[in-house]
Amino acid sequence: MNIRFAVIVLALAVCGLQAGEDGENLVRNADFKEQKKYWQMNPGTTFQDGIATVPLTNVRKKDPNTVTASVVQGIPSIKPGKYEFTAYYKGEFRNLFVVFRGYTKDKKQVNIVIKWLHQKDFVKAGDKPGWYKFFYVGTVPADVVRASLHIEPWGSKGQTMQITGIELAEAE
């Protein structure tokens, strides 16, 4: 009886572990506990309670009244398949540019998800009042071996973007 119980518990643990791997977040340091580790972000970014506050400081050459920010992370290894790319964000900026990009062995770029959102297109996060959320599903082709995530708010000098809950995981 004890052996049968132990086998059942072990089987459930293995199944649970495999299920966890399928939905595993590929974003490293997603909670910003290690601040900028694994991230490329604007200078002056601050971190508190799992939220990065990113100042818009990158001046656009063609429009000096517009500034942007960068929140970028490389994913060193990725398998083909469907993936969900999500994040929560807030701020008074005008636009948000979101890209999930793949790279082949021969270093060719493949845009998996590319979205340009105007402020009127921001979707309120029902589960996190005061925040917006994006949620996109994209398919990584068979020849892609690594990827990157790019989140870029566009706005005016002095504005910031707060971001949290960034996730890239296999879609179920």
PDB file of C-alpha atoms in Angstrom:
ATOM      1  CA  MET A   1       0.000   0.000   0.000  1.00  0.00           C
ATOM      2  CA  ASN A   2       2.788   2.450   0.884  1.00  0.00           C
ATOM      3  CA  ILE A   3       4.727   1.622  -2.273  1.00  0.00           C
ATOM      4  CA  ARG A   4       1.617   2.138  -4.452  1.00  0.00           C
ATOM      5  CA  PHE A   5       0.977   5.489  -2.713  1.00  0.00           C
ATOM      6  CA  ALA A   6       4.620   6.521  -3.258  1.00  0.00           C
ATOM      7  CA  VAL A   7       4.418   5.606  -6.972  1.00  0.00           C
ATOM      8  CA  ILE A   8       1.221   7.666  -7.400  1.00  0.00           C
ATOM      9  CA  VAL A   9       2.759  10.674  -5.612  1.00  0.00           C
ATOM     10  CA  LEU A  10       5.917  10.383  -7.734  1.00  0.00           C
ATOM     11  CA  ALA A  11       3.872  10.135 -10.943  1.00  0.00           C
ATOM     12  CA  LEU A  12       1.844  13.228 -10.000  1.00  0.00           C
ATOM     13  CA  ALA A  13       5.031  15.137  -9.170  1.00  0.00           C
ATOM     14  CA  VAL A  14       6.600  14.258 -12.536  1.00  0.00           C
ATOM     15  CA  CYS A  15       3.428  15.272 -14.402  1.00  0.00           C
ATOM     16  CA  GLY A  16       3.314  18.532 -12.468  1.00  0.00           C
ATOM     17  CA  LEU A  17       6.962  19.230 -13.248  1.00  0.00           C
ATOM     18  CA  GLN A  18       6.412  18.609 -16.943  1.00  0.00           C
ATOM     19  CA  ALA A  19       3.352  20.879 -16.968  1.00  0.00           C
ATOM     20  CA  GLY A  20       5.392  23.591 -15.263  1.00  0.00           C
ATOM     21  CA  GLU A  21       8.109  23.354 -17.918  1.00  0.00           C
ATOM     22  CA  ASP A  22       5.573  23.872 -20.715  1.00  0.00           C
ATOM     23  CA  GLY A  23       4.328  27.137 -19.198  1.00  0.00           C
ATOM     24  CA  GLU A  24       7.770  28.270 -17.975  1.00  0.00           C
ATOM     25  CA  ASN A  25       8.535  31.968 -18.320  1.00  0.00           C
ATOM     26  CA  LEU A  26      11.538  32.359 -20.626  1.00  0.00           C
ATOM     27  CA  VAL A  27      12.097  35.921 -19.400  1.00  0.00           C
ATOM     28  CA  ARG A  28      15.007  35.967 -16.963  1.00  0.00           C
ATOM     29  CA  ASN A  29      14.746  38.259 -13.936  1.00  0.00           C
ATOM     30  CA  ALA A  30      11.111  38.959 -14.839  1.00  0.00           C
ATOM     31  CA  ASP A  31      10.398  40.327 -11.358  1.00  0.00           C
ATOM     32  CA  PHE A  32      13.377  42.756 -11.465  1.00  0.00           C
ATOM     33  CA  LYS A  33      14.697  41.407  -8.135  1.00  0.00           C
ATOM     34  CA  GLU A  34      18.168  41.722  -9.651  1.00  0.00           C
ATOM     35  CA  GLN A  35      17.294  45.134 -11.118  1.00  0.00           C
ATOM     36  CA  LYS A  36      18.678  45.391 -14.680  1.00  0.00           C
ATOM     37  CA  LYS A  37      20.327  41.940 -14.806  1.00  0.00           C
ATOM     38  CA  TYR A  38      19.547  40.407 -18.247  1.00  0.00           C
ATOM     39  CA  TRP A  39      17.765  43.620 -19.310  1.00  0.00           C
ATOM     40  CA  GLN A  40      18.787  46.521 -21.509  1.00  0.00           C
ATOM     41  CA  MET A  41      16.998  49.603 -20.152  1.00  0.00           C
ATOM     42  CA  ASN A  42      17.396  53.349 -20.207  1.00  0.00           C
ATOM     43  CA  PRO A  43      19.778  54.921 -17.688  1.00  0.00           C
ATOM     44  CA  GLY A  44      17.899  56.198 -14.655  1.00  0.00           C
ATOM     45  CA  THR A  45      15.527  53.202 -14.513  1.00  0.00           C
ATOM     46  CA  THR A  46      14.438  52.490 -10.942  1.00  0.00           C
ATOM     47  CA  PHE A  47      13.061  49.317  -9.394  1.00  0.00           C
ATOM     48  CA  GLN A  48      10.612  48.773  -6.542  1.00  0.00           C
ATOM     49  CA  ASP A  49       8.327  45.870  -5.624  1.00  0.00           C
ATOM     50  CA  GLY A  50       8.773  44.063  -8.960  1.00  0.00           C
ATOM     51  CA  ILE A  51       8.094  47.185 -11.041  1.00  0.00           C
ATOM     52  CA  ALA A  52      10.598  48.937 -13.293  1.00  0.00           C
ATOM     53  CA  THR A  53      10.041  52.673 -13.804  1.00  0.00           C
ATOM     54  CA  VAL A  54      11.732  53.593 -17.070  1.00  0.00           C
ATOM     55  CA  PRO A  55      12.295  57.252 -18.031  1.00  0.00           C
ATOM     56  CA  LEU A  56      11.674  58.229 -21.652  1.00  0.00           C
ATOM     57  CA  THR A  57      15.030  59.782 -22.549  1.00  0.00           C
ATOM     58  CA  ASN A  58      15.980  58.583 -26.055  1.00  0.00           C
ATOM     59  CA  VAL A  59      15.455  61.634 -28.309  1.00  0.00           C
ATOM     60  CA  ARG A  60      14.203  60.829 -31.826  1.00  0.00           C
ATOM     61  CA  LYS A  61      16.480  62.401 -34.456  1.00  0.00           C
ATOM     62  CA  LYS A  62      13.622  63.195 -36.843  1.00  0.00           C
ATOM     63  CA  ASP A  63      11.387  64.570 -34.074  1.00  0.00           C
ATOM     64  CA  PRO A  64      13.300  66.077 -31.119  1.00  0.00           C
ATOM     65  CA  ASN A  65       9.997  66.614 -29.241  1.00  0.00           C
ATOM     66  CA  THR A  66       9.483  62.837 -29.067  1.00  0.00           C
ATOM     67  CA  VAL A  67      11.442  60.651 -26.678  1.00  0.00           C
ATOM     68  CA  THR A  68      11.376  56.889 -26.250  1.00  0.00           C
ATOM     69  CA  ALA A  69      12.624  54.268 -23.831  1.00  0.00           C
ATOM     70  CA  SER A  70      13.893  50.730 -24.259  1.00  0.00           C
ATOM     71  CA  VAL A  71      13.055  47.596 -22.326  1.00  0.00           C
ATOM     72  CA  VAL A  72      14.852  44.758 -24.120  1.00  0.00           C
ATOM     73  CA  GLN A  73      15.850  41.208 -23.262  1.00  0.00           C
ATOM     74  CA  GLY A  74      17.489  38.523 -25.366  1.00  0.00           C
ATOM     75  CA  ILE A  75      16.213  34.957 -25.071  1.00  0.00           C
ATOM     76  CA  PRO A  76      19.335  32.819 -25.714  1.00  0.00           C
ATOM     77  CA  SER A  77      17.481  29.646 -26.720  1.00  0.00           C
ATOM     78  CA  ILE A  78      13.945  28.990 -27.950  1.00  0.00           C
ATOM     79  CA  LYS A  79      12.148  26.035 -29.524  1.00  0.00           C
ATOM     80  CA  PRO A  80       9.666  26.259 -32.409  1.00  0.00           C
ATOM     81  CA  GLY A  81       6.017  26.563 -31.407  1.00  0.00           C
ATOM     82  CA  LYS A  82       3.357  28.994 -30.218  1.00  0.00           C
ATOM     83  CA  TYR A  83       4.270  31.486 -27.485  1.00  0.00           C
ATOM     84  CA  GLU A  84       2.383  34.046 -25.407  1.00  0.00           C
ATOM     85  CA  PHE A  85       4.040  37.433 -24.824  1.00  0.00           C
ATOM     86  CA  THR A  86       2.419  39.541 -22.076  1.00  0.00           C
ATOM     87  CA  ALA A  87       3.161  42.499 -19.802  1.00  0.00           C
ATOM     88  CA  TYR A  88       1.455  45.055 -17.581  1.00  0.00           C
ATOM     89  CA  TYR A  89       2.341  48.716 -18.076  1.00  0.00           C
ATOM     90  CA  LYS A  90       1.205  52.219 -17.203  1.00  0.00           C
ATOM     91  CA  GLY A  91       2.204  55.817 -17.824  1.00  0.00           C
ATOM     92  CA  GLU A  92       1.108  58.896 -19.752  1.00  0.00           C
ATOM     93  CA  PHE A  93       3.113  58.189 -22.931  1.00  0.00           C
ATOM     94  CA  ARG A  94       1.414  58.345 -26.373  1.00  0.00           C
ATOM     95  CA  ASN A  95       2.403  55.111 -28.069  1.00  0.00           C
ATOM     96  CA  LEU A  96       3.825  51.679 -27.348  1.00  0.00           C
ATOM     97  CA  PHE A  97       5.904  49.618 -29.779  1.00  0.00           C
ATOM     98  CA  VAL A  98       6.038  45.887 -28.933  1.00  0.00           C
ATOM     99  CA  VAL A  99       8.232  43.362 -30.761  1.00  0.00           C
ATOM    100  CA  PHE A 100       8.914  39.655 -30.233  1.00  0.00           C
ATOM    101  CA  ARG A 101      11.660  38.843 -32.727  1.00  0.00           C
ATOM    102  CA  GLY A 102      13.405  35.591 -33.621  1.00  0.00           C
ATOM    103  CA  TYR A 103      16.865  34.964 -35.043  1.00  0.00           C
ATOM    104  CA  THR A 104      17.953  32.034 -37.206  1.00  0.00           C
ATOM    105  CA  LYS A 105      21.293  30.199 -37.003  1.00  0.00           C
ATOM    106  CA  ASP A 106      22.540  32.370 -39.880  1.00  0.00           C
ATOM    107  CA  LYS A 107      21.471  35.511 -37.930  1.00  0.00           C
ATOM    108  CA  LYS A 108      18.459  36.453 -40.043  1.00  0.00           C
ATOM    109  CA  GLN A 109      15.714  38.331 -38.187  1.00  0.00           C
ATOM    110  CA  VAL A 110      12.140  37.065 -38.130  1.00  0.00           C
ATOM    111  CA  ASN A 111       9.411  39.297 -36.646  1.00  0.00           C
ATOM    112  CA  ILE A 112       7.104  36.971 -34.721  1.00  0.00           C
ATOM    113  CA  VAL A 113       4.931  39.690 -33.127  1.00  0.00           C
ATOM    114  CA  ILE A 114       5.193  43.370 -34.037  1.00  0.00           C
ATOM    115  CA  LYS A 115       2.576  45.828 -32.734  1.00  0.00           C
ATOM    116  CA  TRP A 116       2.304  49.608 -32.687  1.00  0.00           C
ATOM    117  CA  LEU A 117      -0.272  50.773 -30.136  1.00  0.00           C
ATOM    118  CA  HIS A 118      -1.682  54.280 -29.812  1.00  0.00           C
ATOM    119  CA  GLN A 119      -2.893  55.331 -26.368  1.00  0.00           C
ATOM    120  CA  LYS A 120      -6.516  54.819 -27.495  1.00  0.00           C
ATOM    121  CA  ASP A 121      -5.613  51.167 -28.215  1.00  0.00           C
ATOM    122  CA  PHE A 122      -4.271  50.458 -24.700  1.00  0.00           C
ATOM    123  CA  VAL A 123      -6.338  47.712 -23.029  1.00  0.00           C
ATOM    124  CA  LYS A 124      -7.100  48.094 -19.326  1.00  0.00           C
ATOM    125  CA  ALA A 125      -6.007  45.129 -17.232  1.00  0.00           C
ATOM    126  CA  GLY A 126      -9.136  43.881 -15.495  1.00  0.00           C
ATOM    127  CA  ASP A 127      -7.094  41.947 -12.950  1.00  0.00           C
ATOM    128  CA  LYS A 128      -4.795  44.891 -12.080  1.00  0.00           C
ATOM    129  CA  PRO A 129      -6.674  48.196 -11.678  1.00  0.00           C
ATOM    130  CA  GLY A 130      -4.844  51.264 -12.988  1.00  0.00           C
ATOM    131  CA  TRP A 131      -2.691  49.188 -15.332  1.00  0.00           C
ATOM    132  CA  TYR A 132      -2.853  48.239 -19.007  1.00  0.00           C
ATOM    133  CA  LYS A 133      -1.946  44.833 -20.411  1.00  0.00           C
ATOM    134  CA  PHE A 134      -0.871  43.515 -23.747  1.00  0.00           C
ATOM    135  CA  PHE A 135      -1.226  39.871 -24.687  1.00  0.00           C
ATOM    136  CA  TYR A 136      -0.030  38.500 -28.006  1.00  0.00           C
ATOM    137  CA  VAL A 137       0.445  35.002 -29.349  1.00  0.00           C
ATOM    138  CA  GLY A 138       3.063  34.325 -32.004  1.00  0.00           C
ATOM    139  CA  THR A 139       4.511  31.268 -33.682  1.00  0.00           C
ATOM    140  CA  VAL A 140       8.252  30.692 -33.613  1.00  0.00           C
ATOM    141  CA  PRO A 141       9.300  29.069 -36.913  1.00  0.00           C
ATOM    142  CA  ALA A 142      11.443  25.915 -37.000  1.00  0.00           C
ATOM    143  CA  ASP A 143      14.597  27.738 -38.148  1.00  0.00           C
ATOM    144  CA  VAL A 144      14.595  30.220 -35.217  1.00  0.00           C
ATOM    145  CA  VAL A 145      17.054  29.383 -32.421  1.00  0.00           C
ATOM    146  CA  ARG A 146      16.994  32.499 -30.204  1.00  0.00           C
ATOM    147  CA  ALA A 147      14.750  35.511 -29.708  1.00  0.00           C
ATOM    148  CA  SER A 148      14.430  38.977 -28.207  1.00  0.00           C
ATOM    149  CA  LEU A 149      11.680  41.051 -26.628  1.00  0.00           C
ATOM    150  CA  HIS A 150      11.431  44.811 -27.229  1.00  0.00           C
ATOM    151  CA  ILE A 151       9.024  47.152 -25.439  1.00  0.00           C
ATOM    152  CA  GLU A 152       9.325  50.829 -26.355  1.00  0.00           C
ATOM    153  CA  PRO A 153       7.054  53.596 -25.085  1.00  0.00           C
ATOM    154  CA  TRP A 154       6.995  56.849 -27.108  1.00  0.00           C
ATOM    155  CA  GLY A 155       6.040  60.182 -25.567  1.00  0.00           C
ATOM    156  CA  SER A 156       7.293  63.528 -24.311  1.00  0.00           C
ATOM    157  CA  LYS A 157      10.278  64.559 -22.213  1.00  0.00           C
ATOM    158  CA  GLY A 158       9.760  63.895 -18.520  1.00  0.00           C
ATOM    159  CA  GLN A 159       7.399  60.948 -18.997  1.00  0.00           C
ATOM    160  CA  THR A 160       8.023  57.442 -17.660  1.00  0.00           C
ATOM    161  CA  MET A 161       6.650  53.966 -18.171  1.00  0.00           C
ATOM    162  CA  GLN A 162       6.114  51.521 -15.342  1.00  0.00           C
ATOM    163  CA  ILE A 163       6.257  47.877 -16.349  1.00  0.00           C
ATOM    164  CA  THR A 164       5.814  44.563 -14.554  1.00  0.00           C
ATOM    165  CA  GLY A 165       4.663  40.994 -15.177  1.00  0.00           C
ATOM    166  CA  ILE A 166       6.629  40.504 -18.406  1.00  0.00           C
ATOM    167  CA  GLU A 167       6.239  36.955 -19.589  1.00  0.00           C
ATOM    168  CA  LEU A 168       7.133  34.842 -22.599  1.00  0.00           C
ATOM    169  CA  ALA A 169       5.905  31.254 -22.318  1.00  0.00           C
ATOM    170  CA  GLU A 170       4.740  28.441 -24.549  1.00  0.00           C
ATOM    171  CA  ALA A 171       1.050  28.763 -25.345  1.00  0.00           C
ATOM    172  CA  GLU A 172      -1.167  25.915 -24.202  1.00  0.00           C
TER     173      GLU A 172
END
